Amino acid sequence: MLARRAGAGPVVYLDARGWLCPPAAWEAGIAPERLIVVRCSDPVHWARVAATLLEGIPGLYAEVPRGVKDAQLRKLAALARSRRVPVVLRPVRGELPSGLAHLRLEAREVRWDGTDAGHGRLQQRRLIFEASGKAMRGMAQTIEVEDHGADAVRLVPRLAVTPARRVVG
Amino acid sequence: MSDSPCQAVGDDNRVIALNSLAADAGIQIGMRRREAEAVCPVVFTVVADPGADAARFEPVVTAIEDLIPRVEVVAPGLALAPVTGAVRYFGSEETLVARAAKEVDARTGPGYRLGLAAGPFAARRAADLATAEDPIYVVTDDTAFLGSLDIATLGKEELAATFRWLGITTLGELSRLPREAIVSRFGPDGLAAHRLAHGDDRPAYPRQIPPNLAVEDRFVPPLESLEQAAFEARGLANRLMTELDEHGVAPHRVEIEAEADDGSIRVRTWRSSDPFTEEAVAERVRWQLRAWLDHSRFRSGPGIRGGLVRLRIAPADVSGEGRQLALHEDARSAAEADRALTQTQAIVGMDGVLQAIPQGGRDPIERVAWYRWGDEVPQPERDPAAPWPGQTPSPSPALVPPEPVPLEVEWEAGMPVRVRLGSRWEPVLSWAGPWRRVGRWWQGEGPGDRYQIVTSAGAFLCEVNNDRTFLTGVYD
């Protein structure tokens, strides 16, 4: 997601678990010198670190550890909006508070191709996820994406659109 | 003007140069023009004109270039020339410098200064130490010379003040400190300072550039006005930088080559400590063309007779020194990023902000060499280009636990059937492997078999070791 931003400067992965494997990011098109990993699992420090990074970094992918308060996340979202810095937040456990994200992507299904019963290797991934939030203007959409592990993902043409849920008052 | 205070101001209306009378009156470099005029109302002010400066400096560069090929113009008034080959030709450094001084003196008169030392930084400092009476300063012992320089010569006031506060007053004292400690404490600025103190101010590992990145335009009919040529130069600079951007590099030097209608070719190299931007390249080309034209007009030099028929810009020295900037990235955003990361280091510790380079290995975690942000990029311990039999194939898992995590997998006839994820069992949809890894048997490690297992919840990299299965990666 941040591969394009890596062209404009360093992108930072705020790693709450210490599990990030950089080769996957390199394969996605982020140059090694442009990827910076900040390890922070402490929820108190995490909010400070994320806010500090937003002051100078063109793109941030942040795992949200358990224990970070909703108010802190909202402050962070406001800061990101004011600085016009794209931030991808991914909670390690649970969900983000509602109304926080401009675009919310929720994986519905993931299919891997290339493997069979003991032969082949993982080659291509198809992701089906639901996109919602302000960016979708109230129209939740189901989107299918092909990912070859290279620096480009492709939207599958047969885009499935689900109707927006209506509320009966 | 030598008997009255004079100052020069830049585009930002700040003082960039002054004579001794202006300095005695209290004017300082960096002062606003209005402040300076308030301090000394009689000061004579001139607005800086780099193009005119380049034109006036041109005879000096030509004089040096007649003796030493490939002169690098850092800025109007400052040129660098690598002398290794020329010293061999002239027999000794002293002979060469004496000839250079004679040539410059013959064309421009007194007022020049020449410094000779190992490396541009030391040579510049040597030239600073030369005087009007003795305009040549040849350094014989480079280590001793650098070691004796004051810490302020680094040109970074805050850094120098901190070093002074720590009791480090000369570059020699700085160079004796371990580089790792300096980098840990002062980050990229400290690293650059330590390199300068050691005399290795050139990039250690310049990147190779493809030879065909130079851009060139031919003009029919020949361009006769500077404005026309400057306009074409702008387009050429844009083409050059777009091509370089595609290769992810930025030049620290550009070579400008102009061919006149009479067939004469003039070449000049410009250098910058920061990578050139498109505007900077176009500006340098304009300055240089103006310098050649003015030189021909006023000093009866060769100039560009009959107009410009060909203009070529070739990039050089595209090393990624320090933070590698993209071409559309400005120095200010790089400084902001550095500041943000330095503050982050202060919160999470030096080991909490990391970068990585690829290295050889069979497992995803082995293929990564971590280093602290701001430290020098290490050399990989294992060659990533070497064949690694048994290497897990790409794509790499996005998440790898620091230590293998036990995973419950149900096997039937040697094939994985179900995987326990949390409280539920997920059926295995497909799988690949095994890729056998032979461990370091001399250290008691047994062999392991690695599998890619696909479920409806995602794909995993697992290792089976002594009949136990461990999670070693998640394809997220």
XYZ file of C-alpha atoms in Angstrom, chain B:
476
model
C 35.012 50.050 -3.067
C 37.923 48.719 -1.026
C 37.848 51.789 1.238
C 34.154 51.552 2.181
C 32.069 48.799 3.790
C 30.498 46.493 1.208
C 28.149 43.548 1.430
C 26.492 41.122 -0.955
C 22.990 39.820 -0.337
C 21.395 36.676 -1.738
C 17.906 36.003 -3.085
C 16.559 35.741 0.451
C 17.865 39.235 1.268
C 20.441 37.950 3.703
C 24.085 38.877 3.737
C 26.206 36.226 2.040
C 29.523 38.087 1.739
C 31.127 41.221 3.130
C 34.470 42.955 3.263
C 36.515 43.570 6.390
C 35.224 47.133 6.857
C 31.634 45.881 6.895
C 32.613 43.173 9.372
C 34.303 45.781 11.591
C 31.080 47.820 11.499
C 29.205 44.851 13.005
C 27.637 43.218 9.946
C 27.613 39.426 10.010
C 27.023 36.734 7.428
C 23.383 35.620 7.516
C 22.099 38.974 8.785
C 19.041 40.448 7.073
C 19.801 43.261 4.666
C 17.670 45.739 6.629
C 19.405 44.817 9.894
C 22.800 45.185 8.263
C 21.921 48.589 6.855
C 20.663 49.627 10.289
C 23.983 48.567 11.825
C 26.007 50.335 9.123
C 23.928 52.839 7.115
C 26.787 53.616 4.710
C 27.311 50.030 3.637
C 27.345 49.518 -0.137
C 25.058 46.612 -1.053
C 25.208 44.471 -4.153
C 22.733 41.741 -4.985
C 24.324 38.380 -5.688
C 24.271 37.337 -9.326
C 25.570 33.768 -9.606
C 25.483 33.966 -13.398
C 27.795 36.967 -13.392
C 29.990 35.287 -10.787
C 30.250 32.208 -12.983
C 31.238 34.391 -15.926
C 33.961 36.113 -13.900
C 35.192 32.790 -12.564
C 35.385 31.229 -15.999
C 38.962 32.423 -16.798
C 40.195 30.806 -13.587
C 38.562 27.527 -14.469
C 39.916 27.685 -17.999
C 43.400 28.368 -16.678
C 43.299 25.321 -14.413
C 41.669 23.220 -17.084
C 44.558 23.888 -19.441
C 46.760 22.008 -16.967
C 44.380 19.553 -15.323
C 41.474 18.037 -17.228
C 37.992 17.568 -15.695
C 37.777 20.480 -13.302
C 34.735 20.434 -11.034
C 33.117 23.777 -10.356
C 31.523 23.587 -6.913
C 30.224 27.147 -7.055
C 31.362 30.320 -8.766
C 34.638 31.025 -6.962
C 35.418 27.476 -5.945
C 36.712 24.718 -8.213
C 38.170 21.310 -7.480
C 40.577 19.405 -9.660
C 41.828 15.843 -9.155
C 45.595 16.059 -9.557
C 46.861 12.475 -9.394
C 47.382 12.165 -13.155
C 48.654 15.716 -13.584
C 51.236 15.287 -10.797
C 52.625 12.277 -12.625
C 52.836 14.344 -15.813
C 54.441 17.421 -14.242
C 56.757 15.460 -11.966
C 55.748 16.815 -8.571
C 52.926 18.500 -6.716
C 54.981 21.652 -6.217
C 55.652 22.017 -9.941
C 52.019 21.490 -10.798
C 50.734 23.971 -8.225
C 53.330 26.552 -9.238
C 52.244 26.195 -12.885
C 48.576 26.469 -11.926
C 49.277 29.588 -9.861
C 51.239 31.123 -12.731
C 48.432 30.454 -15.217
C 45.720 31.840 -12.920
C 47.854 34.840 -12.046
C 48.493 35.586 -15.707
C 44.789 35.566 -16.564
C 43.136 37.079 -13.516
C 45.829 38.753 -11.474
C 46.349 38.293 -7.738
C 43.584 37.438 -5.273
C 43.349 33.687 -5.872
C 44.182 30.938 -3.366
C 45.235 27.382 -4.078
C 45.132 24.467 -1.662
C 46.434 20.984 -2.326
C 45.510 18.076 -0.075
C 43.980 14.610 -0.113
C 40.276 15.061 -0.692
C 38.051 18.040 -1.437
C 37.358 18.940 2.200
C 41.033 19.105 3.179
C 41.929 20.935 -0.040
C 39.246 23.533 0.644
C 40.559 24.072 4.185
C 44.099 24.319 2.819
C 42.974 27.028 0.379
C 41.365 28.860 3.306
C 44.726 28.876 5.078
C 46.498 30.360 2.079
C 46.954 34.134 2.203
C 47.138 36.937 -0.312
C 50.928 37.070 0.215
C 51.393 33.316 0.012
C 48.459 32.070 -2.093
C 49.590 28.425 -2.227
C 49.156 25.971 0.610
C 50.325 22.426 -0.039
C 49.535 19.882 2.651
C 52.316 17.364 3.103
C 50.913 15.332 5.994
C 47.159 14.991 5.438
C 46.402 13.157 8.681
C 48.216 15.725 10.791
C 46.659 18.588 8.837
C 43.108 17.300 9.261
C 43.767 16.462 12.895
C 44.881 20.022 13.608
C 41.762 21.647 12.145
C 39.308 23.268 14.494
C 35.995 21.480 14.939
C 34.206 24.572 13.589
C 35.572 23.817 10.110
C 32.874 21.165 9.825
C 30.536 24.039 9.033
C 27.764 22.891 11.356
C 27.539 25.308 14.224
C 25.236 23.322 16.525
C 27.179 20.115 16.052
C 30.490 21.890 16.614
C 29.119 23.540 19.765
C 28.064 20.157 21.144
C 31.460 18.658 20.350
C 33.142 21.574 22.114
C 30.899 21.069 25.125
C 32.057 17.449 25.183
C 35.699 18.583 25.085
C 36.310 17.745 21.417
C 37.887 20.788 19.823
C 39.752 19.440 16.797
C 39.007 17.025 14.000
C 41.884 14.875 15.217
C 40.152 14.341 18.554
C 36.927 13.562 16.738
C 38.561 11.047 14.401
C 40.021 9.141 17.353
C 36.542 8.405 18.725
C 34.829 5.189 17.584
C 32.580 5.875 14.626
C 29.757 3.710 16.018
C 29.600 5.834 19.161
C 29.500 9.061 17.143
C 26.767 7.730 14.879
C 24.733 6.503 17.841
C 24.905 9.891 19.498
C 24.756 12.299 16.543
C 23.127 10.328 13.716
C 23.844 11.081 10.035
C 25.423 14.490 10.789
C 27.855 12.815 13.180
C 28.676 10.164 10.609
C 29.395 12.806 7.961
C 31.567 14.743 10.426
C 33.520 11.633 11.409
C 34.084 10.786 7.746
C 35.394 14.277 7.071
C 37.671 14.083 10.094
C 39.099 10.869 8.646
C 39.586 12.458 5.234
C 37.147 10.159 3.449
C 34.630 12.761 2.454
C 34.013 11.185 -0.911
C 31.269 8.522 -1.080
C 32.811 5.195 -0.250
C 30.701 3.148 -2.645
C 29.659 5.224 -5.629
C 26.912 3.566 -7.580
C 27.465 2.622 -11.165
C 25.328 4.526 -13.603
C 24.289 3.272 -16.975
C 26.438 5.066 -19.562
C 23.532 6.125 -21.755
C 21.816 8.524 -19.387
C 23.231 11.667 -20.929
C 20.700 13.781 -22.792
C 21.457 15.836 -25.858
C 19.695 18.208 -28.220
C 20.794 19.576 -31.587
C 19.629 22.939 -32.824
C 19.037 23.973 -36.420
C 19.433 26.895 -36.915
C 21.996 27.480 -34.144
C 20.750 29.195 -30.986
C 22.218 32.648 -30.734
C 20.589 34.141 -27.659
C 21.206 33.065 -24.096
C 17.494 33.059 -23.312
C 16.780 30.604 -26.134
C 19.572 28.327 -24.944
C 18.402 28.571 -21.335
C 14.887 27.584 -22.402
C 16.207 24.544 -24.257
C 18.409 23.711 -21.279
C 15.346 23.622 -19.056
C 13.701 21.023 -21.291
C 16.915 19.018 -21.430
C 17.247 19.111 -17.639
C 13.688 17.864 -17.328
C 14.433 14.943 -19.659
C 17.611 14.084 -17.802
C 15.973 14.106 -14.390
C 12.971 12.098 -15.574
C 15.300 9.401 -16.879
C 17.386 9.435 -13.718
C 14.231 9.289 -11.625
C 13.272 6.075 -13.407
C 16.624 4.617 -12.342
C 16.101 5.934 -8.799
C 19.285 7.995 -8.766
C 20.243 11.647 -8.561
C 23.538 13.148 -9.733
C 26.041 14.981 -7.571
C 27.853 16.143 -10.693
C 26.714 17.137 -14.148
C 28.876 17.593 -17.174
C 27.711 20.306 -19.544
C 28.922 20.074 -23.118
C 28.209 22.722 -25.727
C 29.129 22.589 -29.382
C 29.417 25.794 -31.354
C 28.573 26.208 -35.007
C 32.295 26.342 -35.870
C 32.719 22.826 -34.465
C 34.449 23.790 -31.212
C 33.282 21.883 -28.153
C 33.377 23.202 -24.603
C 32.862 21.015 -21.555
C 32.463 21.936 -17.922
C 31.608 19.870 -14.835
C 29.521 21.257 -11.999
C 29.371 19.602 -8.636
C 27.012 19.819 -5.687
C 27.213 18.232 -2.265
C 23.436 17.671 -2.440
C 21.961 15.813 -5.394
C 21.034 18.143 -8.235
C 17.389 18.954 -8.820
C 15.917 19.773 -12.203
C 15.938 23.491 -11.402
C 19.529 23.308 -10.198
C 20.702 21.582 -13.377
C 18.890 24.096 -15.596
C 20.368 26.935 -13.542
C 23.924 25.578 -13.807
C 23.552 25.179 -17.570
C 22.339 28.779 -17.878
C 25.201 30.068 -15.709
C 27.714 28.097 -17.707
C 26.414 29.223 -21.093
C 26.419 32.804 -19.890
C 29.948 32.374 -18.589
C 31.158 31.087 -21.939
C 29.342 33.810 -23.867
C 30.494 36.661 -21.593
C 34.006 35.307 -21.570
C 34.092 35.409 -25.332
C 32.517 38.887 -25.458
C 34.762 40.614 -22.926
C 37.965 38.598 -22.879
C 38.102 37.493 -26.508
C 37.921 33.852 -25.439
C 36.661 31.095 -27.722
C 33.012 31.476 -26.571
C 30.363 29.767 -28.678
C 31.088 31.082 -32.150
C 28.241 31.070 -34.614
C 25.730 29.973 -32.002
C 24.943 26.787 -30.149
C 24.288 23.734 -32.316
C 24.415 21.010 -29.686
C 23.900 20.874 -25.950
C 24.555 17.775 -23.907
C 24.132 17.155 -20.179
C 25.682 14.034 -18.691
C 25.104 12.985 -15.083
C 27.983 11.724 -12.970
C 28.644 10.621 -9.402
C 25.159 9.427 -8.580
C 26.192 7.983 -5.253
C 23.454 7.813 -2.617
C 25.472 9.671 -0.020
C 23.633 10.121 3.286
C 19.860 10.048 2.885
C 19.110 9.214 -0.684
C 16.650 11.772 -1.965
C 14.243 11.281 -4.770
C 14.347 13.948 -7.409
C 11.001 15.435 -6.446
C 11.966 15.341 -2.807
C 13.386 18.503 -1.350
C 16.026 18.875 1.301
C 13.475 20.301 3.710
C 11.294 17.177 3.717
C 14.419 15.045 4.141
C 15.362 17.139 7.162
C 11.841 16.784 8.564
C 12.001 13.013 8.141
C 15.410 12.911 9.840
C 14.135 15.002 12.727
C 11.031 12.814 13.159
C 13.124 9.650 13.167
C 15.678 11.105 15.571
C 12.878 12.018 17.993
C 11.446 8.526 17.588
C 14.840 7.086 18.481
C 14.769 9.174 21.622
C 11.446 7.568 22.602
C 11.968 3.917 21.653
C 15.748 3.731 21.865
C 18.418 3.373 19.212
C 17.575 -0.288 18.607
C 13.924 0.506 18.002
C 14.418 2.306 14.686
C 15.851 -0.065 12.128
C 16.609 -0.543 8.491
C 17.545 -3.684 6.663
C 19.483 -4.844 3.629
C 19.177 -8.137 1.783
C 21.686 -10.882 2.428
C 21.958 -14.522 1.487
C 20.113 -17.253 3.365
C 17.578 -20.046 3.074
C 14.891 -18.796 5.426
C 13.169 -15.414 5.149
C 14.561 -14.289 8.484
C 18.103 -15.235 7.433
C 17.813 -13.100 4.309
C 17.660 -9.874 6.304
C 20.595 -7.964 7.824
C 19.269 -5.363 10.251
C 21.084 -2.197 11.228
C 20.155 0.854 13.230
C 18.780 3.827 11.322
C 21.536 6.422 10.970
C 24.343 3.861 11.174
C 26.507 3.067 8.213
C 24.999 0.487 5.900
C 26.790 -2.772 6.753
C 28.210 -5.194 4.250
C 26.004 -8.312 4.068
C 27.602 -11.294 5.789
C 26.284 -13.701 3.153
C 26.132 -13.050 -0.570
C 22.474 -12.613 -1.581
C 23.314 -13.393 -5.225
C 24.862 -16.766 -4.392
C 22.787 -19.921 -4.929
C 21.050 -21.060 -1.749
C 19.822 -24.625 -2.289
C 16.704 -25.304 -0.242
C 15.760 -21.626 -0.109
C 12.051 -21.026 0.432
C 10.663 -19.626 -2.819
C 9.217 -16.156 -3.247
C 6.902 -14.490 -2.370
C 8.292 -13.972 1.069
C 5.994 -14.113 4.068
C 5.123 -10.626 5.272
C 5.273 -11.637 8.925
C 7.901 -13.818 10.525
C 7.877 -14.472 14.259
C 11.227 -13.812 15.929
C 11.160 -17.369 17.281
C 9.238 -20.261 15.650
C 5.787 -20.607 17.229
C 4.461 -24.135 17.877
C 1.561 -24.906 15.563
C -0.880 -27.790 15.752
C -1.174 -29.521 12.401
C -2.974 -32.790 11.790
C -1.180 -35.060 9.323
C -2.535 -38.029 7.412
C -0.167 -40.252 5.441
C 2.479 -37.531 5.498
C 0.103 -34.837 4.240
C -1.227 -31.902 6.288
C -4.995 -32.086 6.670
C -6.042 -29.584 9.330
C -4.436 -26.652 11.124
C -5.493 -25.332 14.485
C -5.844 -21.544 14.409
C -6.822 -20.266 17.834
C -9.795 -22.276 18.986
C -10.851 -23.640 15.613
C -9.516 -26.177 13.163
C -9.148 -25.023 9.549
C -8.961 -27.580 6.744
C -5.844 -27.417 4.572
C -6.908 -26.438 1.041
C -3.552 -26.992 -0.620
C 0.097 -27.239 0.318
C 3.571 -27.291 -1.167
C 6.927 -28.583 -0.030
C 8.811 -29.859 1.721
C 11.950 -27.785 1.268
C 14.543 -29.477 3.388
C 16.863 -27.405 5.497
C 19.935 -29.138 6.823
C 20.782 -27.547 10.133
C 24.163 -26.896 11.667
C 24.604 -30.498 12.793
C 27.880 -29.632 14.491
C 25.878 -27.370 16.789
C 23.230 -30.024 17.468
C 20.654 -28.665 15.004
C 18.629 -31.310 13.240
C 17.237 -31.132 9.713
C 13.885 -29.437 9.146
C 11.243 -29.611 6.440
C 9.419 -26.482 5.420
C 5.923 -26.390 3.969
C 3.619 -23.748 2.540
C 0.146 -24.491 3.849
C -2.938 -22.754 2.490
C -6.204 -22.499 4.416
C -9.267 -20.331 3.909
C -7.856 -18.012 6.601
C -4.559 -17.456 4.798
C -1.281 -19.093 3.912
C 1.468 -20.066 6.323
C 5.066 -21.154 6.211
C 5.683 -24.013 8.621
C 8.673 -26.061 9.608
C 8.529 -29.619 10.825
C 11.327 -30.445 13.172
C 11.569 -33.634 15.248
C 7.918 -34.428 14.455
C 6.800 -31.060 15.784
C 5.391 -28.305 13.583
C 6.295 -24.667 14.023
C 4.900 -21.539 12.412
C 7.790 -19.658 10.775
C 5.938 -17.198 8.546
C 2.564 -15.745 7.625
C 1.783 -14.749 4.047
C -0.230 -11.702 5.013
